[in-house]
């Protein structure tokens, strides 16, 4: 998919890649700060909000899978899930076949509160996207999907999976 255009400056591509990496670092920092503000408003710890996001985007999800994805020890995850369940964010359901297995899903009625707090960011992204052609949006989406996969692979590697 990629083809590097050589414009006669061997450092040109490296500088562009460095700029992209710096921008990704800035985005990560800003999203972490935004999530911290959202978590504070919702009385959720950072780890609680992270787990809720995984549950909402990938759920229903099993506890083992969630612990692995979040990089949490099962005992730590139990505490997170207890807090989220008490606050009405999630529900734990026993598997119909294996009664020892538990599946977690988010509760849509409560998620609206979180989405409301994220609406300013969502509106800003909508406005930014309006400046791009459909082809450019496809390119951006592909890049971000690939960065997300690279992040998951790096996380799994650090977790020893």
Coordinates of N, CA, C and O in Angstrom, one line a residue:
X1 N 0.8 -1.2 0.0 CA 0.0 0.0 0.0 C 0.9 1.3 0.0 O 0.5 2.3 -0.6
X2 N 2.0 1.2 0.7 CA 2.8 2.4 0.8 C 3.9 2.5 -0.3 O 4.4 1.5 -0.6
X3 N 4.1 3.7 -0.8 CA 5.2 3.9 -1.6 C 5.8 5.2 -1.2 O 5.2 6.2 -1.1
X4 N 7.1 5.1 -0.9 CA 7.8 6.3 -0.4 C 8.3 7.1 -1.6 O 8.9 6.6 -2.5
X5 N 7.9 8.4 -1.6 CA 8.3 9.3 -2.7 C 9.6 9.9 -2.3 O 9.7 10.5 -1.3
X6 N 10.6 9.7 -3.1 CA 11.9 10.3 -2.9 C 12.0 11.7 -3.5 O 12.0 11.8 -4.7
X7 N 12.1 12.7 -2.7 CA 12.1 14.1 -3.3 C 13.5 14.6 -3.3 O 13.7 15.8 -3.4
X8 N 14.5 13.7 -3.2 CA 15.9 14.1 -3.3 C 16.5 14.4 -1.9 O 17.7 14.6 -1.8
X9 N 15.7 14.4 -0.9 CA 16.2 14.7 0.5 C 16.0 13.4 1.3 O 14.8 13.0 1.6
X10 N 17.0 12.6 1.6 CA 16.9 11.3 2.3 C 16.3 11.5 3.7 O 15.7 10.5 4.2
X11 N 16.4 12.6 4.3 CA 15.8 12.8 5.6 C 14.4 13.3 5.6 O 13.7 13.4 6.7
X12 N 13.9 13.6 4.4 CA 12.5 14.1 4.3 C 11.5 13.2 4.9 O 10.6 13.6 5.7
X13 N 11.5 11.9 4.4 CA 10.6 10.9 4.9 C 10.7 10.7 6.4 O 9.7 10.7 7.1
X14 N 11.9 10.6 6.9 CA 12.2 10.4 8.3 C 11.6 11.6 9.1 O 10.9 11.4 10.2
X15 N 11.7 12.8 8.7 CA 11.2 14.0 9.4 C 9.6 14.0 9.4 O 9.0 14.3 10.4
X16 N 9.0 13.5 8.3 CA 7.6 13.4 8.2 C 7.1 12.3 9.2 O 6.1 12.5 9.9
X17 N 7.8 11.2 9.2 CA 7.4 10.1 10.2 C 7.5 10.6 11.6 O 6.6 10.4 12.4
X18 N 8.6 11.3 11.9 CA 8.8 11.9 13.2 C 7.7 12.9 13.6 O 7.2 12.9 14.7
X19 N 7.2 13.6 12.6 CA 6.1 14.6 12.9 C 4.8 13.8 13.2 O 4.1 14.1 14.1
X20 N 4.6 12.7 12.4 CA 3.4 11.9 12.6 C 3.4 11.3 14.0 O 2.4 11.3 14.8
X21 N 4.6 10.8 14.4 CA 4.7 10.2 15.7 C 4.5 11.2 16.8 O 3.8 10.9 17.9
X22 N 5.0 12.4 16.6 CA 4.8 13.5 17.6 C 3.3 13.9 17.7 O 2.8 14.1 18.8
X23 N 2.7 13.9 16.6 CA 1.2 14.2 16.6 C 0.4 13.1 17.3 O -0.5 13.4 18.0
X24 N 0.8 11.9 17.0 CA 0.1 10.8 17.7 C 0.3 10.9 19.2 O -0.6 10.6 20.0
X25 N 1.5 11.2 19.7 CA 1.8 11.4 21.1 C 0.9 12.5 21.7 O 0.4 12.4 22.7
X26 N 0.8 13.6 20.9 CA 0.0 14.8 21.4 C -1.5 14.3 21.5 O -2.2 14.7 22.4
X27 N -2.0 13.6 20.5 CA -3.3 13.1 20.5 C -3.6 12.2 21.7 O -4.6 12.4 22.4
X28 N -2.6 11.3 21.9 CA -2.8 10.4 23.1 C -2.8 11.2 24.4 O -3.7 11.0 25.2
X29 N -2.0 12.2 24.5 CA -2.0 13.0 25.7 C -3.3 13.8 25.9 O -3.9 13.8 27.0
X30 N -3.8 14.4 24.8 CA -5.0 15.2 24.9 C -6.2 14.3 25.2 O -7.1 14.6 26.0
X31 N -6.2 13.1 24.6 CA -7.4 12.2 24.9 C -7.3 11.7 26.3 O -8.3 11.5 26.9
X32 N -6.1 11.4 26.8 CA -6.0 11.0 28.2 C -6.5 12.1 29.1 O -7.2 11.8 30.1
X33 N -6.1 13.3 28.9 CA -6.6 14.4 29.7 C -8.1 14.6 29.6 O -8.8 14.8 30.6
X34 N -8.7 14.4 28.4 CA -10.1 14.5 28.2 C -10.8 13.4 29.0 O -11.8 13.6 29.7
X35 N -10.2 12.1 28.8 CA -10.8 11.0 29.6 C -10.8 11.2 31.1 O -11.7 10.8 31.8
X36 N -9.7 11.8 31.6 CA -9.6 12.1 33.0 C -10.7 13.1 33.4 O -11.3 12.9 34.5
X37 N -11.0 14.1 32.6 CA -12.1 15.0 32.9 C -13.4 14.3 32.9 O -14.2 14.5 33.8
X38 N -13.6 13.5 31.9 CA -14.9 12.7 31.8 C -15.0 11.8 33.0 O -16.1 11.8 33.7
X39 N -13.9 11.1 33.3 CA -14.0 10.2 34.5 C -14.3 10.9 35.8 O -15.0 10.4 36.6
X40 N -13.7 12.1 36.0 CA -13.9 12.9 37.2 C -15.4 13.3 37.3 O -16.0 13.1 38.3
X41 N -16.0 13.7 36.1 CA -17.4 14.1 36.1 C -18.3 12.9 36.4 O -19.4 13.1 37.0
X42 N -17.9 11.7 36.0 CA -18.7 10.5 36.2 C -18.3 9.7 37.4 O -18.9 8.7 37.7
X43 N -17.4 10.2 38.2 CA -16.9 9.6 39.4 C -16.3 8.2 39.1 O -16.5 7.2 39.8
X44 N -15.6 8.1 38.0 CA -14.9 6.9 37.6 C -13.4 7.1 37.6 O -12.9 8.1 37.2
X45 N -12.7 6.1 38.1 CA -11.2 6.1 38.0 C -10.8 5.9 36.5 O -11.6 5.3 35.7
X46 N -9.6 6.3 36.2 CA -9.1 6.1 34.8 C -9.2 4.6 34.4 O -9.7 4.4 33.3
X47 N -8.8 3.7 35.2 CA -8.9 2.3 34.9 C -10.3 1.8 34.7 O -10.6 1.0 33.8
X48 N -11.3 2.4 35.5 CA -12.7 2.1 35.3 C -13.2 2.5 33.9 O -13.9 1.8 33.2
X49 N -12.8 3.7 33.6 CA -13.2 4.3 32.3 C -12.6 3.5 31.1 O -13.3 3.2 30.1
X50 N -11.4 3.1 31.3 CA -10.7 2.3 30.2 C -11.4 1.0 30.0 O -11.7 0.6 28.9
X51 N -11.7 0.3 31.1 CA -12.4 -1.0 31.1 C -13.8 -0.8 30.5 O -14.3 -1.6 29.7
X52 N -14.5 0.3 30.9 CA -15.9 0.5 30.4 C -15.8 0.7 28.9 O -16.7 0.3 28.1
X53 N -14.8 1.4 28.4 CA -14.6 1.7 27.0 C -14.4 0.4 26.2 O -15.0 0.1 25.2
X54 N -13.6 -0.5 26.8 CA -13.4 -1.8 26.1 C -14.7 -2.6 26.1 O -15.0 -3.2 25.1
X55 N -15.4 -2.6 27.2 CA -16.6 -3.4 27.3 C -17.6 -2.8 26.3 O -18.3 -3.6 25.6
X56 N -17.7 -1.5 26.2 CA -18.7 -0.9 25.3 C -18.3 -1.2 23.9 O -19.2 -1.5 23.0
X57 N -17.0 -1.1 23.5 CA -16.7 -1.2 22.1 C -16.5 -2.7 21.7 O -16.7 -3.0 20.5
X58 N -16.2 -3.6 22.6 CA -15.9 -5.0 22.2 C -16.9 -6.0 22.8 O -16.9 -7.2 22.5
X59 N -17.8 -5.5 23.7 CA -18.7 -6.4 24.4 C -19.9 -6.8 23.7 O -20.1 -6.4 22.5
X60 N -20.6 -7.7 24.2 CA -20.3 -8.4 25.5 C -19.0 -9.1 25.5 O -18.6 -9.7 24.4
X61 N -18.3 -9.1 26.6 CA -17.0 -9.7 26.7 C -16.8 -10.5 27.9 O -17.4 -10.2 29.0
X62 N -16.0 -11.5 27.8 CA -15.7 -12.4 29.0 C -14.7 -11.7 29.9 O -13.9 -10.9 29.5
X63 N -14.7 -12.1 31.2 CA -13.8 -11.5 32.1 C -12.3 -11.8 31.8 O -11.5 -10.9 31.9
X64 N -12.0 -13.0 31.3 CA -10.6 -13.3 31.0 C -10.1 -12.5 29.8 O -9.0 -11.9 29.9
X65 N -11.0 -12.3 28.8 CA -10.6 -11.5 27.7 C -10.4 -10.0 28.1 O -9.5 -9.4 27.7
X66 N -11.3 -9.5 28.9 CA -11.2 -8.2 29.4 C -10.0 -7.9 30.2 O -9.3 -6.9 30.0
X67 N -9.7 -8.9 31.1 CA -8.5 -8.7 31.9 C -7.2 -8.7 31.0 O -6.3 -7.9 31.2
X68 N -7.2 -9.5 30.0 CA -6.1 -9.6 29.1 C -6.0 -8.3 28.3 O -4.9 -7.7 28.1
X69 N -7.1 -7.8 27.7 CA -7.1 -6.6 26.9 C -6.7 -5.4 27.8 O -6.1 -4.5 27.3
X70 N -7.2 -5.3 29.0 CA -6.9 -4.2 29.9 C -5.6 -4.3 30.6 O -5.1 -3.3 31.2
X71 N -4.9 -5.5 30.5 CA -3.7 -5.7 31.2 C -3.8 -5.7 32.7 O -2.9 -5.2 33.4
X72 N -4.9 -6.2 33.2 CA -5.1 -6.2 34.6 C -5.1 -7.6 35.2 O -5.5 -8.6 34.6
X73 N -4.6 -7.7 36.4 CA -4.7 -8.9 37.2 C -6.2 -9.2 37.5 O -7.0 -8.3 37.7
X74 N -6.6 -10.5 37.4 CA -8.0 -10.8 37.7 C -8.6 -10.2 38.9 O -9.8 -9.7 39.0
X75 N -7.8 -10.1 40.0 CA -8.3 -9.6 41.3 C -8.6 -8.1 41.1 O -9.5 -7.5 41.7
X76 N -7.7 -7.4 40.4 CA -7.9 -5.9 40.2 C -9.1 -5.7 39.3 O -9.9 -4.8 39.6
X77 N -9.3 -6.6 38.3 CA -10.4 -6.4 37.4 C -11.7 -6.6 38.2 O -12.7 -5.9 38.0
X78 N -11.7 -7.5 39.2 CA -12.9 -7.8 40.0 C -13.3 -6.5 40.7 O -14.5 -6.1 40.7
X79 N -12.4 -5.8 41.2 CA -12.7 -4.5 41.9 C -13.2 -3.5 40.9 O -14.2 -2.7 41.2
X80 N -12.7 -3.4 39.7 CA -13.1 -2.5 38.7 C -14.6 -2.8 38.3 O -15.5 -1.9 38.3
X81 N -14.8 -4.1 38.1 CA -16.2 -4.5 37.7 C -17.2 -4.3 38.8 O -18.3 -3.9 38.6
X82 N -16.8 -4.5 40.1 CA -17.7 -4.2 41.2 C -18.1 -2.8 41.2 O -19.3 -2.4 41.4
X83 N -17.1 -1.9 41.0 CA -17.4 -0.4 41.0 C -18.3 -0.1 39.9 O -19.3 0.7 40.0
X84 N -18.0 -0.6 38.7 CA -18.9 -0.3 37.5 C -20.3 -0.8 37.6 O -21.3 -0.2 37.2
X85 N -20.4 -2.0 38.2 CA -21.7 -2.6 38.4 C -22.5 -1.8 39.4 O -23.7 -1.5 39.2
X86 N -21.9 -1.5 40.6 CA -22.6 -0.7 41.6 C -23.1 0.6 41.1 O -24.2 1.1 41.5
X87 N -22.3 1.2 40.2 CA -22.7 2.5 39.7 C -23.6 2.4 38.5 O -24.0 3.5 37.9
X88 N -24.0 1.2 38.1 CA -25.0 1.0 37.0 C -24.5 1.1 35.6 O -25.2 1.4 34.7
X89 N -23.1 1.0 35.4 CA -22.5 1.1 34.1 C -22.6 -0.3 33.3 O -22.6 -0.3 32.1
X90 N -22.5 -1.4 34.1 CA -22.4 -2.7 33.4 C -23.3 -3.7 34.1 O -23.7 -3.4 35.2
X91 N -23.4 -4.8 33.5 CA -24.1 -6.0 34.1 C -23.2 -7.2 33.8 O -22.7 -7.3 32.7
X92 N -23.1 -8.1 34.8 CA -22.4 -9.4 34.6 C -23.5 -10.4 34.5 O -24.4 -10.5 35.3
X93 N -23.3 -11.2 33.5 CA -24.3 -12.3 33.2 C -23.6 -13.7 33.2 O -22.6 -13.8 32.5
X94 N -24.2 -14.6 33.8 CA -23.7 -16.0 33.7 C -24.0 -16.6 32.4 O -25.0 -16.4 31.8
X95 N -23.0 -17.4 31.9 CA -23.1 -18.1 30.6 C -24.2 -19.1 30.8 O -24.2 -19.8 31.8
X96 N -25.0 -19.3 29.8 CA -26.1 -20.3 29.9 C -25.6 -21.8 29.9 O -26.2 -22.7 30.4
X97 N -24.4 -22.0 29.3 CA -23.8 -23.3 29.2 C -22.9 -23.6 30.3 O -23.0 -24.6 31.0
X98 N -21.9 -22.7 30.5 CA -20.9 -22.8 31.5 C -21.2 -21.8 32.6 O -20.8 -20.6 32.5
X99 N -21.8 -22.2 33.7 CA -22.3 -21.3 34.7 C -21.1 -20.7 35.4 O -21.3 -19.7 36.2
X100 N -19.9 -21.2 35.3 CA -18.8 -20.5 35.9 C -18.3 -19.3 35.1 O -17.7 -18.4 35.6
X101 N -18.6 -19.3 33.8 CA -18.2 -18.2 32.9 C -19.1 -17.0 33.1 O -20.3 -17.1 33.3
X102 N -18.5 -15.8 33.0 CA -19.3 -14.6 33.2 C -19.0 -13.7 32.0 O -17.9 -13.6 31.5
X103 N -20.1 -13.1 31.4 CA -20.0 -12.1 30.3 C -20.4 -10.8 30.9 O -21.3 -10.7 31.6
X104 N -19.7 -9.7 30.4 CA -20.0 -8.4 30.9 C -20.4 -7.6 29.7 O -19.9 -7.7 28.6
X105 N -21.5 -6.8 29.9 CA -22.0 -5.9 28.9 C -22.3 -4.6 29.5 O -22.6 -4.5 30.7
X106 N -22.1 -3.5 28.7 CA -22.4 -2.2 29.2 C -23.9 -1.9 29.1 O -24.7 -2.6 28.4
X107 N -24.4 -1.0 29.9 CA -25.8 -0.6 29.9 C -26.1 0.7 29.2 O -25.6 1.7 29.6
X108 N -26.8 0.6 28.1 CA -26.9 1.7 27.2 C -27.5 3.0 27.9 O -27.2 4.1 27.5
X109 N -28.5 2.7 28.8 CA -29.1 3.9 29.4 C -28.1 4.7 30.2 O -28.3 6.0 30.3
X110 N -27.1 4.2 30.7 CA -26.1 5.0 31.5 C -25.0 5.6 30.5 O -24.5 6.6 30.8
X111 N -24.8 4.9 29.4 CA -23.7 5.4 28.5 C -24.0 6.7 27.9 O -23.1 7.5 27.6
X112 N -25.3 7.1 27.8 CA -25.7 8.4 27.3 C -25.1 9.5 28.1 O -24.7 10.6 27.5
X113 N -24.9 9.3 29.4 CA -24.3 10.3 30.2 C -22.8 10.6 29.8 O -22.4 11.7 29.7
X114 N -22.1 9.5 29.5 CA -20.8 9.6 29.1 C -20.7 10.3 27.7 O -19.9 11.2 27.4
X115 N -21.5 9.8 26.8 CA -21.5 10.4 25.4 C -21.8 11.9 25.4 O -21.3 12.6 24.6
X116 N -22.7 12.3 26.4 CA -23.0 13.7 26.5 C -21.7 14.5 26.8 O -21.5 15.6 26.3
X117 N -20.9 14.0 27.7 CA -19.7 14.7 28.0 C -18.7 14.7 26.9 O -17.8 15.6 26.8
X118 N -18.8 13.7 26.0 CA -17.9 13.6 24.9 C -18.4 14.3 23.6 O -17.7 14.4 22.6
X119 N -19.6 14.9 23.8 CA -20.2 15.5 22.6 C -19.4 16.7 22.0 O -19.3 16.9 20.8
X120 N -18.7 17.5 22.9 CA -17.9 18.6 22.4 C -16.8 18.1 21.5 O -16.5 18.6 20.4
X121 N -16.1 17.0 21.9 CA -15.1 16.4 21.1 C -15.6 15.8 19.8 O -15.1 16.0 18.7
X122 N -16.8 15.1 19.9 CA -17.4 14.5 18.7 C -17.8 15.5 17.7 O -17.5 15.4 16.5
X123 N -18.3 16.7 18.2 CA -18.7 17.8 17.3 C -17.4 18.3 16.6 O -17.4 18.6 15.4
X124 N -16.4 18.5 17.4 CA -15.1 19.0 16.8 C -14.5 18.1 15.7 O -14.1 18.6 14.7
X125 N -14.6 16.8 16.0 CA -14.1 15.8 15.0 C -15.0 15.9 13.7 O -14.5 15.8 12.6
X126 N -16.3 16.0 13.9 CA -17.2 16.1 12.8 C -16.8 17.3 11.9 O -16.8 17.2 10.7
X127 N -16.5 18.4 12.6 CA -16.2 19.6 11.8 C -14.8 19.5 11.1 O -14.7 19.9 10.0
X128 N -13.9 18.8 11.8 CA -12.6 18.5 11.1 C -12.8 17.6 9.9 O -12.2 17.9 8.8
X129 N -13.6 16.6 10.0 CA -13.8 15.7 8.9 C -14.5 16.3 7.7 O -14.3 15.9 6.6
X130 N -15.2 17.3 8.0 CA -15.9 18.0 6.9 C -15.0 18.7 5.9 O -15.3 18.9 4.8
X131 N -13.7 18.9 6.4 CA -12.7 19.5 5.5 C -12.0 18.5 4.6 O -11.2 18.9 3.8
X132 N -12.3 17.2 4.7 CA -11.6 16.2 4.0 C -12.6 15.5 2.9 O -13.8 15.4 3.2
X133 N -12.0 15.1 1.8 CA -12.7 14.3 0.8 C -13.0 12.9 1.3 O -12.3 12.5 2.2
X134 N -14.0 12.2 0.7 CA -14.2 10.8 1.1 C -12.9 10.0 1.0 O -12.7 9.1 1.9
X135 N -12.1 10.2 0.0 CA -10.9 9.4 -0.2 C -9.9 9.7 0.9 O -9.2 8.8 1.4
X136 N -9.8 11.0 1.3 CA -8.9 11.4 2.3 C -9.4 10.8 3.7 O -8.5 10.3 4.5
X137 N -10.7 10.8 3.9 CA -11.2 10.1 5.1 C -10.9 8.6 5.1 O -10.6 8.1 6.2
X138 N -11.0 8.0 4.0 CA -10.7 6.6 3.9 C -9.2 6.3 4.3 O -8.9 5.4 5.0
X139 N -8.3 7.2 3.8 CA -6.9 7.1 4.1 C -6.7 7.3 5.6 O -5.9 6.6 6.2
X140 N -7.3 8.4 6.2 CA -7.1 8.6 7.6 C -7.7 7.5 8.4 O -7.0 7.1 9.4
X141 N -8.8 6.9 8.1 CA -9.4 5.8 8.8 C -8.5 4.6 8.7 O -8.3 3.9 9.8
X142 N -8.0 4.3 7.6 CA -7.1 3.2 7.4 C -5.8 3.4 8.3 O -5.4 2.5 9.0
X143 N -5.3 4.5 8.3 CA -4.1 4.8 9.1 C -4.4 4.6 10.5 O -3.6 4.0 11.3
X144 N -5.5 5.2 11.0 CA -5.8 5.1 12.4 C -6.1 3.7 12.8 O -5.8 3.2 13.9
X145 N -6.8 2.9 11.9 CA -7.1 1.5 12.2 C -5.7 0.7 12.4 O -5.6 -0.1 13.3
X146 N -4.8 1.0 11.5 CA -3.5 0.3 11.5 C -2.7 0.8 12.8 O -2.0 -0.1 13.4
X147 N -2.8 2.0 13.2 CA -2.1 2.5 14.4 C -2.8 1.7 15.6 O -2.0 1.3 16.5
X148 N -4.1 1.6 15.6 CA -4.8 0.9 16.7 C -4.3 -0.5 16.8 O -4.0 -1.1 17.9
X149 N -4.2 -1.2 15.6 CA -3.7 -2.6 15.6 C -2.3 -2.7 16.1 O -1.9 -3.6 16.9
X150 N -1.5 -1.7 15.7 CA -0.1 -1.7 16.1 C 0.0 -1.5 17.7 O 0.8 -2.2 18.4
X151 N -0.9 -0.7 18.2 CA -0.9 -0.5 19.6 C -1.4 -1.7 20.4 O -0.8 -2.0 21.4
X152 N -2.4 -2.4 19.8 CA -2.8 -3.7 20.5 C -1.7 -4.7 20.5 O -1.5 -5.4 21.4
X153 N -1.0 -4.8 19.3 CA 0.1 -5.7 19.2 C 1.2 -5.4 20.2 O 1.8 -6.3 20.9
X154 N 1.6 -4.1 20.3 CA 2.6 -3.7 21.3 C 2.2 -4.0 22.7 O 3.0 -4.4 23.5
X155 N 0.9 -3.7 23.0 CA 0.4 -4.0 24.3 C 0.4 -5.5 24.6 O 0.9 -5.9 25.7
X156 N 0.0 -6.3 23.7 CA 0.0 -7.8 23.9 C 1.5 -8.2 24.1 O 1.8 -9.1 24.9
X157 N 2.4 -7.7 23.3 CA 3.8 -8.0 23.4 C 4.4 -7.7 24.8 O 5.0 -8.5 25.4
X158 N 4.0 -6.5 25.3 CA 4.5 -6.1 26.6 C 3.9 -7.0 27.7 O 4.5 -7.2 28.8
X159 N 2.6 -7.4 27.5 CA 1.9 -8.3 28.4 C 2.4 -9.7 28.4 O 1.9 -10.5 29.2
X160 N 3.2 -10.0 27.4 CA 3.8 -11.4 27.3 C 2.8 -12.4 26.6 O 2.9 -13.5 26.9
X161 N 2.0 -11.9 25.7 CA 1.0 -12.8 25.1 C 1.4 -13.1 23.7 O 1.9 -12.5 22.9

